[in-house]
Every structure is written in C-alpha cells, then in structure tokens.
Short mmCIF file of C-alpha atoms in Angstrom, two decimals:
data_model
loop_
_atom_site.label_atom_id
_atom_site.label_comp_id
_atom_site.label_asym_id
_atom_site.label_seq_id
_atom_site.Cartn_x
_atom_site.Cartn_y
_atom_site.Cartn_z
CA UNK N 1 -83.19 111.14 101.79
CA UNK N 2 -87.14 110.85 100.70
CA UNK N 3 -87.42 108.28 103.11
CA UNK N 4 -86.27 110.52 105.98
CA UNK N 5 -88.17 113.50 105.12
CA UNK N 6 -91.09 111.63 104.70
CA UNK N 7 -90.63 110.42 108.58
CA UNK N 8 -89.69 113.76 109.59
CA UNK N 9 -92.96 115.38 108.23
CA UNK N 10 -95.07 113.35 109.98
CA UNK N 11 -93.92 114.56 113.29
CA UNK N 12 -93.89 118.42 111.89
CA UNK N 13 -97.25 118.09 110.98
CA UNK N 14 -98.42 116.98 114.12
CA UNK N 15 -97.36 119.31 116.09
CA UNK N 16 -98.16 122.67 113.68
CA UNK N 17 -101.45 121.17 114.06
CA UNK N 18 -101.37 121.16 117.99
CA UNK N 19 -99.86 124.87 117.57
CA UNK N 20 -102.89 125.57 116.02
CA UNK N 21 -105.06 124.26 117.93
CA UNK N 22 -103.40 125.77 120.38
CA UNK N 23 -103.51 129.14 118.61
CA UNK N 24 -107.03 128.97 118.32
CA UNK N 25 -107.48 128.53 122.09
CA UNK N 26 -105.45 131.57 122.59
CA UNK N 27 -106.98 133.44 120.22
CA UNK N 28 -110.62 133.16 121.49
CA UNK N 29 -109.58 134.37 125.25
CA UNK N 30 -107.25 137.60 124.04
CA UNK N 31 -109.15 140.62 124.34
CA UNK N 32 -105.99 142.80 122.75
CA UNK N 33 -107.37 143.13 119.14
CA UNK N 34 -103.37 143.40 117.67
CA UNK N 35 -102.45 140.43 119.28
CA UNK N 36 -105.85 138.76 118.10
CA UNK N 37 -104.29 139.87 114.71
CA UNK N 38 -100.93 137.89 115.65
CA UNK N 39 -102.46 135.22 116.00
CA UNK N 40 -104.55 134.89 112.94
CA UNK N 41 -101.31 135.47 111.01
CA UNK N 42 -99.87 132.46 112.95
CA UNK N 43 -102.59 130.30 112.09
CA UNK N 44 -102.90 131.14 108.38
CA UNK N 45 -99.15 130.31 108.35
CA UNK N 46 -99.81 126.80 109.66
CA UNK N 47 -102.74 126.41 107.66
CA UNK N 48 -100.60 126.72 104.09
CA UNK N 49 -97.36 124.74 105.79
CA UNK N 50 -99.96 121.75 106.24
CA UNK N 51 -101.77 122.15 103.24
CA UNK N 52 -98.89 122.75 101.27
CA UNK N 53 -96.78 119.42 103.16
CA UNK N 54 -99.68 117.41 102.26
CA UNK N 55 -99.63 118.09 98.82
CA UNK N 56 -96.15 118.18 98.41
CA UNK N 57 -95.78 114.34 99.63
CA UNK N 58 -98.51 112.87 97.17
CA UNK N 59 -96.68 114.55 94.28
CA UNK N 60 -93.69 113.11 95.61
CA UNK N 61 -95.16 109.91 95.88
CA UNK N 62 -97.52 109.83 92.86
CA UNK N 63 -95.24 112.08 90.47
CA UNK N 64 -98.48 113.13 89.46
CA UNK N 65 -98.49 116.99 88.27
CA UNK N 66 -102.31 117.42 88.71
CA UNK N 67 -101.87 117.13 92.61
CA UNK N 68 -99.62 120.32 92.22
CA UNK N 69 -102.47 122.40 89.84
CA UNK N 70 -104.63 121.15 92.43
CA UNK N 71 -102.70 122.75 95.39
CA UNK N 72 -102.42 126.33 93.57
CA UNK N 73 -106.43 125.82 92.67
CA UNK N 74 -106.93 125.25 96.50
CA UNK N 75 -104.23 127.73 97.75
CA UNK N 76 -106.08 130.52 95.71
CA UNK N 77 -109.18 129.45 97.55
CA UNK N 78 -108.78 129.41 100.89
CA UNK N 79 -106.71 132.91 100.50
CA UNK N 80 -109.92 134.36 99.22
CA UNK N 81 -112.39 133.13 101.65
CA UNK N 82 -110.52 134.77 103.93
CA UNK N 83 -109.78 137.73 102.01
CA UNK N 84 -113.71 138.60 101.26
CA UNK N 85 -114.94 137.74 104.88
CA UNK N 86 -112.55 140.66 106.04
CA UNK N 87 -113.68 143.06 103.08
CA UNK N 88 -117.53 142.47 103.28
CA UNK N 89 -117.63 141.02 106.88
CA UNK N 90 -114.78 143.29 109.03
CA UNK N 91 -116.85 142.54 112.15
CA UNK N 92 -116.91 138.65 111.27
CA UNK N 93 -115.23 136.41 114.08
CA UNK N 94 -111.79 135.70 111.98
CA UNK N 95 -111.50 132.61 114.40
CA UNK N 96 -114.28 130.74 112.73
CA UNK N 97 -113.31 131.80 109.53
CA UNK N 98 -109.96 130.10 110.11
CA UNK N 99 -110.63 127.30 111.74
CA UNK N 100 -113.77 126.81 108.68
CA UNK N 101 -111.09 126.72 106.29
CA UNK N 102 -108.26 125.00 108.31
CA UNK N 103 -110.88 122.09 108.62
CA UNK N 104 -111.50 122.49 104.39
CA UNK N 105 -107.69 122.31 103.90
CA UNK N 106 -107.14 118.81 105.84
CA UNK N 107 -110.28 118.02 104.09
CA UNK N 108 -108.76 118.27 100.60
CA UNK N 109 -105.61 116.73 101.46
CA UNK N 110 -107.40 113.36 102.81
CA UNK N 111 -109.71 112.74 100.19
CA UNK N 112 -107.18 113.98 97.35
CA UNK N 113 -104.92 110.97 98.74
CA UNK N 114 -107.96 108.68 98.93
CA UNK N 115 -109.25 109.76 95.77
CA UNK N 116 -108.37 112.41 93.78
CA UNK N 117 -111.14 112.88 91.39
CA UNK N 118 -113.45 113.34 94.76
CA UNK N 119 -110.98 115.82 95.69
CA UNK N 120 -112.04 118.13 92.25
CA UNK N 121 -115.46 117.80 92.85
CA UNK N 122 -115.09 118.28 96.65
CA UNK N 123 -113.51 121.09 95.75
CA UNK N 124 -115.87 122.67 93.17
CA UNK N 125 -118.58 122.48 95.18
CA UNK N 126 -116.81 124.16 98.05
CA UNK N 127 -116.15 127.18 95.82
CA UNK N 128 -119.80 127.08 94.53
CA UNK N 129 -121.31 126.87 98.03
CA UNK N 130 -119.07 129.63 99.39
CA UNK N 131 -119.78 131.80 96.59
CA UNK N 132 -123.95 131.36 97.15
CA UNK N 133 -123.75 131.73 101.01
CA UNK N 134 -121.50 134.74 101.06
CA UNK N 135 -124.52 137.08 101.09
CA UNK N 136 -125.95 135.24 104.05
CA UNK N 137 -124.59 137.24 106.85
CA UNK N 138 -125.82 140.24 104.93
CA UNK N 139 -129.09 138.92 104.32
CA UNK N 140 -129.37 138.04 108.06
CA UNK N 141 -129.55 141.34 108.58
CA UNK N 142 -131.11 143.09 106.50
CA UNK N 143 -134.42 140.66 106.06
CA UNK N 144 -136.26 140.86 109.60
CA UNK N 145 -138.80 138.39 108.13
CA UNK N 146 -137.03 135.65 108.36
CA UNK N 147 -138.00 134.99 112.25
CA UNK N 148 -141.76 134.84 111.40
CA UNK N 149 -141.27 132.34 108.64
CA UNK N 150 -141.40 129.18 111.27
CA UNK N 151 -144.18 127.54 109.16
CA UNK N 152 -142.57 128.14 105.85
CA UNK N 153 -139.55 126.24 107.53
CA UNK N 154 -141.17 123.28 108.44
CA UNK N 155 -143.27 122.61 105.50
CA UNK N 156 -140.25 122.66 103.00
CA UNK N 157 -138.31 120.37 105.56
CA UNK N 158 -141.13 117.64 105.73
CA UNK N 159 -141.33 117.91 101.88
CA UNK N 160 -137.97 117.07 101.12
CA UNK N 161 -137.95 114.57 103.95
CA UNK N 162 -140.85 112.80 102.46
CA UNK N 163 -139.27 113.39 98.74
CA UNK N 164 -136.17 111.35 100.45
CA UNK N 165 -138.61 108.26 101.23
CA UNK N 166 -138.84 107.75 97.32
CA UNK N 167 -135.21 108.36 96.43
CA UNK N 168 -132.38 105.71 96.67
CA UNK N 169 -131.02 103.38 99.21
CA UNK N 170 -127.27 103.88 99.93
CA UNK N 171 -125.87 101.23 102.60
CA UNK N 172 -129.66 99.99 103.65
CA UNK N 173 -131.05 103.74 104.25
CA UNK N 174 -133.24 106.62 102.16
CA UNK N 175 -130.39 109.14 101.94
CA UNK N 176 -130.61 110.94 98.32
CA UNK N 177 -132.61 112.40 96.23
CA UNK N 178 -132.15 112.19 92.64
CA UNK N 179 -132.61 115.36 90.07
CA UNK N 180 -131.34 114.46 87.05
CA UNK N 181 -127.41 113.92 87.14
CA UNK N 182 -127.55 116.24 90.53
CA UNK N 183 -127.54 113.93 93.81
CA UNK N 184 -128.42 116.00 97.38
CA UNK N 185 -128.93 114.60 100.42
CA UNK N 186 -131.80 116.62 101.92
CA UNK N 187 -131.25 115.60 105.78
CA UNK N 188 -128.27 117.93 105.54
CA UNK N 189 -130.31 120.72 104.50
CA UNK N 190 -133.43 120.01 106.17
CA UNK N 191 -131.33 120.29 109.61
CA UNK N 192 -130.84 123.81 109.48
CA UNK N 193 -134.38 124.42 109.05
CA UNK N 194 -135.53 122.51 111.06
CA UNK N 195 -133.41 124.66 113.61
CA UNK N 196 -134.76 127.90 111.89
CA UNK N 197 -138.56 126.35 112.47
CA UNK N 198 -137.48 125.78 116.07
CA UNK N 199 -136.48 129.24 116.98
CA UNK N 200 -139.21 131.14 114.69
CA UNK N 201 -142.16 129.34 116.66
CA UNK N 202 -140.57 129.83 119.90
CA UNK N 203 -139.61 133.70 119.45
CA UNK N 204 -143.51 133.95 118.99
CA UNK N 205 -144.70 132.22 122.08
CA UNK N 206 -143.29 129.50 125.21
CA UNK N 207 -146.81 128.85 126.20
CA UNK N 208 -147.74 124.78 127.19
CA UNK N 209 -149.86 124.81 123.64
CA UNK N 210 -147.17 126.35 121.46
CA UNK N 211 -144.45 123.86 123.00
CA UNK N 212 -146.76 121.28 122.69
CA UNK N 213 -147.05 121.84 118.74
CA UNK N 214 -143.61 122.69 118.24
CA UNK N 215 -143.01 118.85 119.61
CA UNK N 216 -145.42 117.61 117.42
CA UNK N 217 -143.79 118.58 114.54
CA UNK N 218 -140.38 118.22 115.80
CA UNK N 219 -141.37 114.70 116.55
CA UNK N 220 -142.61 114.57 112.79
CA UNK N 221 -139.37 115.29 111.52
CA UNK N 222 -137.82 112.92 113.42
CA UNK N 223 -140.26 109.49 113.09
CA UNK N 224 -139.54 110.42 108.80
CA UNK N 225 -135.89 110.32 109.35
CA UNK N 226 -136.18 107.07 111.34
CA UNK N 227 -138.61 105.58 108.61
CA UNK N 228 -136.16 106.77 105.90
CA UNK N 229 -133.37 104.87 108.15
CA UNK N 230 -131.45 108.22 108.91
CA UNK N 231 -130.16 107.53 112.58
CA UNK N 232 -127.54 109.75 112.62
CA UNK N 233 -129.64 112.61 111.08
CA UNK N 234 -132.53 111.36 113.66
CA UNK N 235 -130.28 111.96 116.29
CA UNK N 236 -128.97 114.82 115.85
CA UNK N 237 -132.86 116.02 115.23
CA UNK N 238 -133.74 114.61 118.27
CA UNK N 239 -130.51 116.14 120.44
CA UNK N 240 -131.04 119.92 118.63
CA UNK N 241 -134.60 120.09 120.06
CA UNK N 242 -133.96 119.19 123.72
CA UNK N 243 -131.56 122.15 123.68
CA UNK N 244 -133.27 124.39 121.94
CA UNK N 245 -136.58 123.87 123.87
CA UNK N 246 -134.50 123.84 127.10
CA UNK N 247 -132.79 127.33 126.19
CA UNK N 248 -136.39 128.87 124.90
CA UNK N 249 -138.34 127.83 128.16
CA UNK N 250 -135.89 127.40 130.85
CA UNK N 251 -137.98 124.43 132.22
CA UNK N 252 -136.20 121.19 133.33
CA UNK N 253 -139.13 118.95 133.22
CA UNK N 254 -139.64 119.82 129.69
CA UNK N 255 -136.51 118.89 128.62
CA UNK N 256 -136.58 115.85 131.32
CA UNK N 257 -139.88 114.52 129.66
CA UNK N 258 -138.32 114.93 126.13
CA UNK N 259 -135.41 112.77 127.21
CA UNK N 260 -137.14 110.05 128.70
CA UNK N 261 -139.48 110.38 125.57
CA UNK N 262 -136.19 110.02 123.13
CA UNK N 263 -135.02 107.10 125.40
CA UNK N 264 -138.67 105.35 125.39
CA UNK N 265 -138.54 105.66 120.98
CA UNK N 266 -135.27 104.34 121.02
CA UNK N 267 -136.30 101.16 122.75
CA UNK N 268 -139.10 100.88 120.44
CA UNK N 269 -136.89 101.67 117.30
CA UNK N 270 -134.91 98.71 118.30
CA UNK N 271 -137.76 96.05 118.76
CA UNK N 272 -139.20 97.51 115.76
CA UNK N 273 -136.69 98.35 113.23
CA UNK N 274 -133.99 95.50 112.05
CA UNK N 275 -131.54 97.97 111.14
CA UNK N 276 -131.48 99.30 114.21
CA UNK N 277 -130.83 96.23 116.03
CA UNK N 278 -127.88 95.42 113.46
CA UNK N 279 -125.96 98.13 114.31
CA UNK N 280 -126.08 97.85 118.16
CA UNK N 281 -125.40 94.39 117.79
CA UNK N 282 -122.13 94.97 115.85
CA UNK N 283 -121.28 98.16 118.15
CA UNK N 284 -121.36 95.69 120.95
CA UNK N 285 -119.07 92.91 119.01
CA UNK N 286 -118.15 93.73 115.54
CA UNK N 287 -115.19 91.15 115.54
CA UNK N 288 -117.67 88.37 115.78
CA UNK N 289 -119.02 89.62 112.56
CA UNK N 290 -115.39 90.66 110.88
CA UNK N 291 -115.94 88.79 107.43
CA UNK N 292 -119.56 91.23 107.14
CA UNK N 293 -121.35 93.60 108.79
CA UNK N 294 -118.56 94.42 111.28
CA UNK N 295 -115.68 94.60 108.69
CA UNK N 296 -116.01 98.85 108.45
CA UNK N 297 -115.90 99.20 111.95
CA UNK N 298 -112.84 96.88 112.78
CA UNK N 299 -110.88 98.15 109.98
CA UNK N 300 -111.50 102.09 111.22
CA UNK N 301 -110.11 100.51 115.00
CA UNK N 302 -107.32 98.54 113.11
CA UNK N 303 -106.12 102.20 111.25
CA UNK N 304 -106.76 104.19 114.79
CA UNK N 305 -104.30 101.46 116.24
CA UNK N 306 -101.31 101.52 113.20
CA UNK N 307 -100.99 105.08 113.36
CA UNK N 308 -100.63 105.48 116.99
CA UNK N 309 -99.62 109.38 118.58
CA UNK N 310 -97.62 110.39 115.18
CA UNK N 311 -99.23 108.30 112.30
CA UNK N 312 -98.17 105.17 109.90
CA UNK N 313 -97.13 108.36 107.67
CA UNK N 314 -98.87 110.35 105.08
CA UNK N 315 -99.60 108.46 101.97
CA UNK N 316 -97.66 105.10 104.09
CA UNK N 317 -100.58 103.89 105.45
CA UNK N 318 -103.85 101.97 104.25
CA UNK N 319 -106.62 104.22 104.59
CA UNK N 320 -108.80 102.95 101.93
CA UNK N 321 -108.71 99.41 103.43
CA UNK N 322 -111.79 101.13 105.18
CA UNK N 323 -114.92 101.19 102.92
CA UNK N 324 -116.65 104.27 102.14
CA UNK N 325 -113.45 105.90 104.52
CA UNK N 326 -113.68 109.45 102.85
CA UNK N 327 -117.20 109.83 103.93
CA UNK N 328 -117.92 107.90 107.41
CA UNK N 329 -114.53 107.47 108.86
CA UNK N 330 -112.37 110.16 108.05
CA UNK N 331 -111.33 110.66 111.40
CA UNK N 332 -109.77 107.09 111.13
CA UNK N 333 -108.41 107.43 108.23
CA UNK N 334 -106.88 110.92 109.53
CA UNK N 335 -106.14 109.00 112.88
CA UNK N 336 -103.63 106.32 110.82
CA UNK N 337 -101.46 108.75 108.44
CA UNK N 338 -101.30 111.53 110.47
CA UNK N 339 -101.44 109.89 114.05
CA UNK N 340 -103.82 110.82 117.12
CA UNK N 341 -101.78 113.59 118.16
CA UNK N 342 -103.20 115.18 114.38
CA UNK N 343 -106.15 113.80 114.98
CA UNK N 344 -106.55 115.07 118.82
CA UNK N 345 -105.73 118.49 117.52
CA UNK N 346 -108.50 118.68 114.69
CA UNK N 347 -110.76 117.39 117.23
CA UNK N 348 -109.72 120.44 119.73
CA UNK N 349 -110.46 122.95 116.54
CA UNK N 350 -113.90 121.70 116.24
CA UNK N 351 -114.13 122.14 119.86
CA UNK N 352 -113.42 125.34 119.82
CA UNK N 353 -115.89 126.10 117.09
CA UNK N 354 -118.98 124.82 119.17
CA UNK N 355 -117.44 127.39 122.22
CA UNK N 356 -116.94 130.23 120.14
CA UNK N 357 -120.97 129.23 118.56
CA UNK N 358 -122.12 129.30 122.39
CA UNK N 359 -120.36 132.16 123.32
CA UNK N 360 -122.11 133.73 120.22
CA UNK N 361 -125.42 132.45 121.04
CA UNK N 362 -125.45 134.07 124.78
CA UNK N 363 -124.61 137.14 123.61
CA UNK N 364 -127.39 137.21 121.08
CA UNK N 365 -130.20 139.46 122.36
CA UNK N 366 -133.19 138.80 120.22
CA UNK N 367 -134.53 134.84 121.68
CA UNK N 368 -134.56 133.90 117.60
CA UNK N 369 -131.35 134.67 116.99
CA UNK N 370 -129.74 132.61 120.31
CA UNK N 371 -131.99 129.88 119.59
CA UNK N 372 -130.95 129.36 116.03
CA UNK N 373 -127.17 130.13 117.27
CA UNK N 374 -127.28 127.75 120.03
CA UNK N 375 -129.43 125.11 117.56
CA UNK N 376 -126.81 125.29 115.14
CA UNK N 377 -124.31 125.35 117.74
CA UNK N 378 -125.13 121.70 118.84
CA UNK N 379 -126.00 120.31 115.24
CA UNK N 380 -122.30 120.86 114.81
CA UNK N 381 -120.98 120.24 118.13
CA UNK N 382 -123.52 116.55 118.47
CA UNK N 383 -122.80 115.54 114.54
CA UNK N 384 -118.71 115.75 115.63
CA UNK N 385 -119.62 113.62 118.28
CA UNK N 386 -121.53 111.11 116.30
CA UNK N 387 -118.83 110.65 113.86
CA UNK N 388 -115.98 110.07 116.01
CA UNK N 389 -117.54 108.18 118.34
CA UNK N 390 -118.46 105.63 115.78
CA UNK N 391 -115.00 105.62 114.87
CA UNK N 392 -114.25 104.65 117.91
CA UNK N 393 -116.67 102.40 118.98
CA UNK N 394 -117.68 104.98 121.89
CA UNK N 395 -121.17 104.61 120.29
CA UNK N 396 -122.97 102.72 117.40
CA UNK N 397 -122.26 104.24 113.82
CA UNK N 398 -124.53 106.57 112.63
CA UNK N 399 -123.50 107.27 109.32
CA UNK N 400 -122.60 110.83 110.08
CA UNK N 401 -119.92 113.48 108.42
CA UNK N 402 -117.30 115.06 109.85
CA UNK N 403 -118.44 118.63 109.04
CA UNK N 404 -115.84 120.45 106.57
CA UNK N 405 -113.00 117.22 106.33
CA UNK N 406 -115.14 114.24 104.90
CA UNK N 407 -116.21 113.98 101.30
CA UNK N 408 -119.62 114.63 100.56
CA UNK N 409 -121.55 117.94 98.58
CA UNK N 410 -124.30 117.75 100.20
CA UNK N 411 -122.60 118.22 103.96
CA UNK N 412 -120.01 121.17 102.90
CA UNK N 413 -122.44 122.75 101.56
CA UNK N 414 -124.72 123.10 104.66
CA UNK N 415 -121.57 123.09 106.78
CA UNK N 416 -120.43 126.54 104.99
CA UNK N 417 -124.61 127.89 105.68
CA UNK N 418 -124.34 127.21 109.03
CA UNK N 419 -120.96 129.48 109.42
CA UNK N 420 -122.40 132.02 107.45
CA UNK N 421 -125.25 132.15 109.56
CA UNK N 422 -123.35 132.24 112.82
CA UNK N 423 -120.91 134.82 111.30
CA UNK N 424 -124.31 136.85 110.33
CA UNK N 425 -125.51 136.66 114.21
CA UNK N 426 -121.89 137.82 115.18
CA UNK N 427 -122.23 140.68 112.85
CA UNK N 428 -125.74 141.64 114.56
CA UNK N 429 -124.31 140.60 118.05
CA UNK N 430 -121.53 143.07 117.86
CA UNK N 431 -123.94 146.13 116.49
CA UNK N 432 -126.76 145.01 119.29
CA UNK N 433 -124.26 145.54 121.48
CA UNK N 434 -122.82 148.93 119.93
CA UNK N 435 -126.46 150.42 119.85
CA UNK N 436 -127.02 149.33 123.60
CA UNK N 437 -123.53 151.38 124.94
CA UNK N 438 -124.58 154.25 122.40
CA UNK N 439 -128.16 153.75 124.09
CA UNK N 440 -126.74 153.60 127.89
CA UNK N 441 -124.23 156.36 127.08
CA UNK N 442 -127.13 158.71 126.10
CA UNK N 443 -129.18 158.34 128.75
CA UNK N 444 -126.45 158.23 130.87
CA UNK N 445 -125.50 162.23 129.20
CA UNK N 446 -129.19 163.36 129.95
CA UNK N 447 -128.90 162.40 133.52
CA UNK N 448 -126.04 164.39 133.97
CA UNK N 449 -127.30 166.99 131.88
CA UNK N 450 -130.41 167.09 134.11
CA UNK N 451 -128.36 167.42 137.10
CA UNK N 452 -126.47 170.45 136.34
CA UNK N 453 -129.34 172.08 135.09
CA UNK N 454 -130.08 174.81 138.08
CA UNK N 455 -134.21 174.41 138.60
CA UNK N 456 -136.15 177.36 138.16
CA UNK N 457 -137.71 179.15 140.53
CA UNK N 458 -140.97 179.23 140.89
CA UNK N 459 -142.71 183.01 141.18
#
C-alpha cells in the first residue's frame, strides 16, 4: 500500500504543480479583482498540498518526527508571509507573493530530503531575512533619497567585492567572506546595488560622458568578479547593464558596442584565465573527463535522464549522487524525484515572475524606478537562466542559484530584497497611477466647468 501511494504521488504532484503554474498564468491576465481572488485561493491550496506531500513522504520514509515539527515550523511561515503582505502591503501584487513563497516551499522540501540540518538553517534565515526586508516596500516610499545615492551604491559594492578577493576559495573561486562564525557571499548582495548604482546615475543624466562613466565603473565591477573567479556573478553583471543602459538611453549602438565589448572580454578571459578555459572545455565534453572535472555535470544529466516527465519518485531517487546538488543543481536534482513535468512547471513560475517584474517596470513612471525594476527584473530572469542551463549543458556552469529553491543564506536573502523592492515599486506604480486619473479627472472637471460658465459681457 506505501509502495503505491508513493507512485501515485508522484504523478499528483506533478500535475498540482502544472495547475499552478497554470494558475499563475491566469491570474496575471484577469482583470476581475474577485476572480484574481479565486485564484490566489487556488494556488495557496496547491502550495500546502505540495508542501505538505513532500513532507509527509520523508516522514514516511525516514520515521523521523523532526521532519513533521519541521513542516508545522514552515507551514506557520509561509501562512504569515502572506498574511502581513496583505495587512501592511494591500496594494502588493499577491502573484509574486505566491509564487515567492511557492518557490520557498519546494525549496524546503528538496534540501530537507538532501539534508535536513540545511533545511533548519535554510529556514531560519528565510524567516530572519523576511522579517528585515518587510519594511522595504515602505521605505521605498517614503525615502526619496534613495535615487541620488548612485555613488554611495557603488563604493560599498566595490568594497565588498574587493573584501571578497581576500576571503576563501570554495570550488577554485573568491566567493565568501568570513566574519567570525557568519559566512556571506557579497556578489549576491553587491548585485542589487550595483543595479541601484545603475539607475541612480542614469535618472541624473543619459549624456555620452555620464554613460561613459557609468561603463567605467560597471566595467569595474565586473573585471573584480572575473579576478575573484565569479563567472556566473560576472555574467549576470555584465547582462544587467546592457539592459539597463539600453532601457535608460534607447540607443542600439550603445548597447551593440557593449555586446561586442562583453564578447571581445570573453575571448580574452579564456586565453587568459585557466579556469575559464576548464569549464568550456568540460561544457563541450564532460564525459571525456567523467572520473574529474566533468563528474558534477554528467551526474546532473544522468538524474535529468532517470526521472524522465514524472520523476524516479520523491525520496526514490539519488539526488545527492550530485556534489554540492542543493546549491548548483537543484533543478536536477528537482528534475529526477519529481520528473520534468515538476520541473517544467517551476520553471514556468519563474517565468512568470520576470513578466509580471517587466510589466511592473513599464508601468513605472519615474526612469529610477523602471530602471531598477527592469535591472532587477533580468538579474532574476538571466541568473534562472544560468542555472538551468548549466544543468543542462545548454551553456557552461556558472556556479549560479536557483533564486528561492537552492540552499544557500546568502542568495534567499537577496532573493527576498529584490521582491520587496519590486513589491515597493508596485505599491508606488499603482498610487502614480491613482494620482495621474485624480490629476486628469480634475482638469478634465475645470474644462467643463469653464465651458458652462456663460462669459461676461463686456460694458
């Protein structure tokens, strides 16, 4: 009897995960606010049924009661994130919110059946971080300052870039930076400045000189990250600025030059840098080099291929055959227990996040606030990309998070900033857009008024 309704869960799980998915889709395109609120309902429904399936088959499994203290812990969690964004935050866009901590739930699950003493801390930082960035959206608003502080930005994000240089090496790059028993990895931190530097100096000016220092030091960022062996931070660095300086000045050849300029360091990177080299050679052919450098990579294709369109099973399979899977290749490891039709579906959610982010960001009528939306936007949208596509083998590995799911303090932290911050633009977006049919509808009332008034004669 456990053995069948362990088989049968895999195939309800993938497909309440395509509903949702689904949902969310559906959700974002309604412009009926009650059935809006339908659907929310439906997906916080799904969102406990998974949560609660996954937890429910490693304490069958492990007949370990912590998993079940865990689930409660987590339950209790997720209820109030969503709970406070809809006291303090009515106007917030309920989508994100849900999909943020539909992500956090699979999250959890994974790495509590990969490792459950991650799981705890995972956890406890995800409360932490949510409490400390719940005043964000608020702050947002009410501090106007923050879109002349472009200089402030980018000193504090060369600082701790530097400070990385003299930290540790983790897996042959400068990642972390050690306080103590704290360990942060500044990259993750550093990114959403670096998009906050971005905007600020481009809401003052789009002159040639002001783009032409905003490269510099854009480029700055970037050459660090590349000397600290960061690609996948690099990247996305690299990526974020081409859009952003593309959406502030509307000029092609800008963005053409900056592309060409990106492909020209990348050539250069690979004569130059051995690491570099490594990985594209083992992107190319990683079964030549199975027994070594290519064993991570042909192990996350090896899961991707046992758990085919409905997965090996939860808690069936062999995810940690995969080194470091929690972190780097979470999407295989997600891929082989719960199958690609799971895996599709969590893939469509993020989706939908970097759509509902854009659709934010071109709304947005102050330049700083779009550019930050739309640089955030694409931080999230390009470090999804990097991560699966190194699962995959579309593209070397990069070393890259999957924002919310994979294991890591560091990355859920600045993950759950970055959604407060677009939730704080949507807030602003909505009243921008209130004060502008309040505006209209004013002037609109003193035209008429104007026209009914009978003129005067004149004696």
């Amino acid at each position: 009897m456990q053995t069948v309704c362990l088989e049968l869960s895999k195939y309800v799980l993938a497909f309440l995960m395509a509903f949702y998915a689904l949902a969310a889709y559906r959700g974002a395109v309604i412009r009926n606010e009650d059935k809006r609120k339908k659907i929310y309902r439906i997906q916080n429904i799904i969102m406990v049924i998974v949560h609660f399936t996954g937890y429910l088959i490693m304490y069958v499994a492990y007949d370990d009661m912590n998993y079940i203290y865990l689930y409660f812990a987590q339950l209790v969690y997720l209820g109030a994130v969503i709970m406070l964004y809809m006291v303090f935050y009515p106007k917030a866009s309920r989508l994100l919110v849900n999909n943020m901590c539909m992500l956090m739930a699979v999250g959890f699950v994974m790495i509590a059946r990969l490792s459950y003493t991650k799981c705890v801390k995972q956890f406890a930082i995800a409360v932490a971080g949510t409490l400390l960035t719940l005043a964000i959206p608020w702050l947002l608003k009410t501090v106007k300052s923050f879109r002349k502080m472009g200089w402030i930005y980018c000193g504090t994000g060369l600082v701790l870039l530097l400070a990385v240089l003299l930290g540790n090496k983790i897996y042959g790059a400068n990642l972390v930076l050690t306080i103590g028993p704290v360990s942060v990895q500044p990259a993750e931190f550093v990114k959403i400045l670096y998009v906050m530097f971005v905007a600020s100096m481009f809401n003052k000016a789009t002159t040639f000189r002001q783009t032409a220092v905003v490269t510099a030091f854009a480029a700055l960022h970037v050459i660090i990250l590349v000397l600290s062996t960061d690609l996948g931070a690099a990247l996305i660095f690299f990526v974020v600025y081409i859009a952003m300086l593309y959406i502030a000045t509307k000029n092609v050849l800008y963005a053409g030059a900056g592309i060409m300029g990106g492909g020209v360091a990348g050539v250069i990177a690979y004569k130059l840098f051995s690491h570099v080299r490594k990985r594209v050679i083992i992107w190319k052919d990683p079964w030549s080099h199975i027994d070594d450098s290519g064993y991570q990579v042909c192990q996350s294709l090896f899961s991707i291929g046992m758990g085919s369109w409905f997965g090996y099973g939860f808690c069936q399979g062999m995810p940690d055959k995969i080194p470091v899977a929690e972190k780097d290749f979470m999407f295989s490891a997600i891929s082989e227990e719960f199958g690609l039709i799971f895996a599709i579906s969590l893939l469509l959610v993020c989706l939908n996040n970097l759509i509902l982010m854009m659709n934010i960001a071109s709304r947005c009528k102050t330049l700083f606030y779009r550019l930050v939306a739309v640089g955030l936007g694409v931080t999230y949208g390009f470090q999804v990309f990097l991560t699966v596509g190194g699962a995959i083998k579309l593209i070397p590995m990069t070393g890259v998070t999957l924002p919310f799911v994979s294991y890591g303090g560091s990355s859920i932290i600045s993950s759950l900033v970055m959604f407060a911050l677009i939730n704080g633009m949507y807030n602003m977006r909505l009243d921008e857009s209130e004060y502008e049919d309040d505006r209209k509808g004013k002037n609109a009332k003193k035209q008429s008024t104007a026209k009914t008034t009978p003129k005067k004669h004149q004696a």
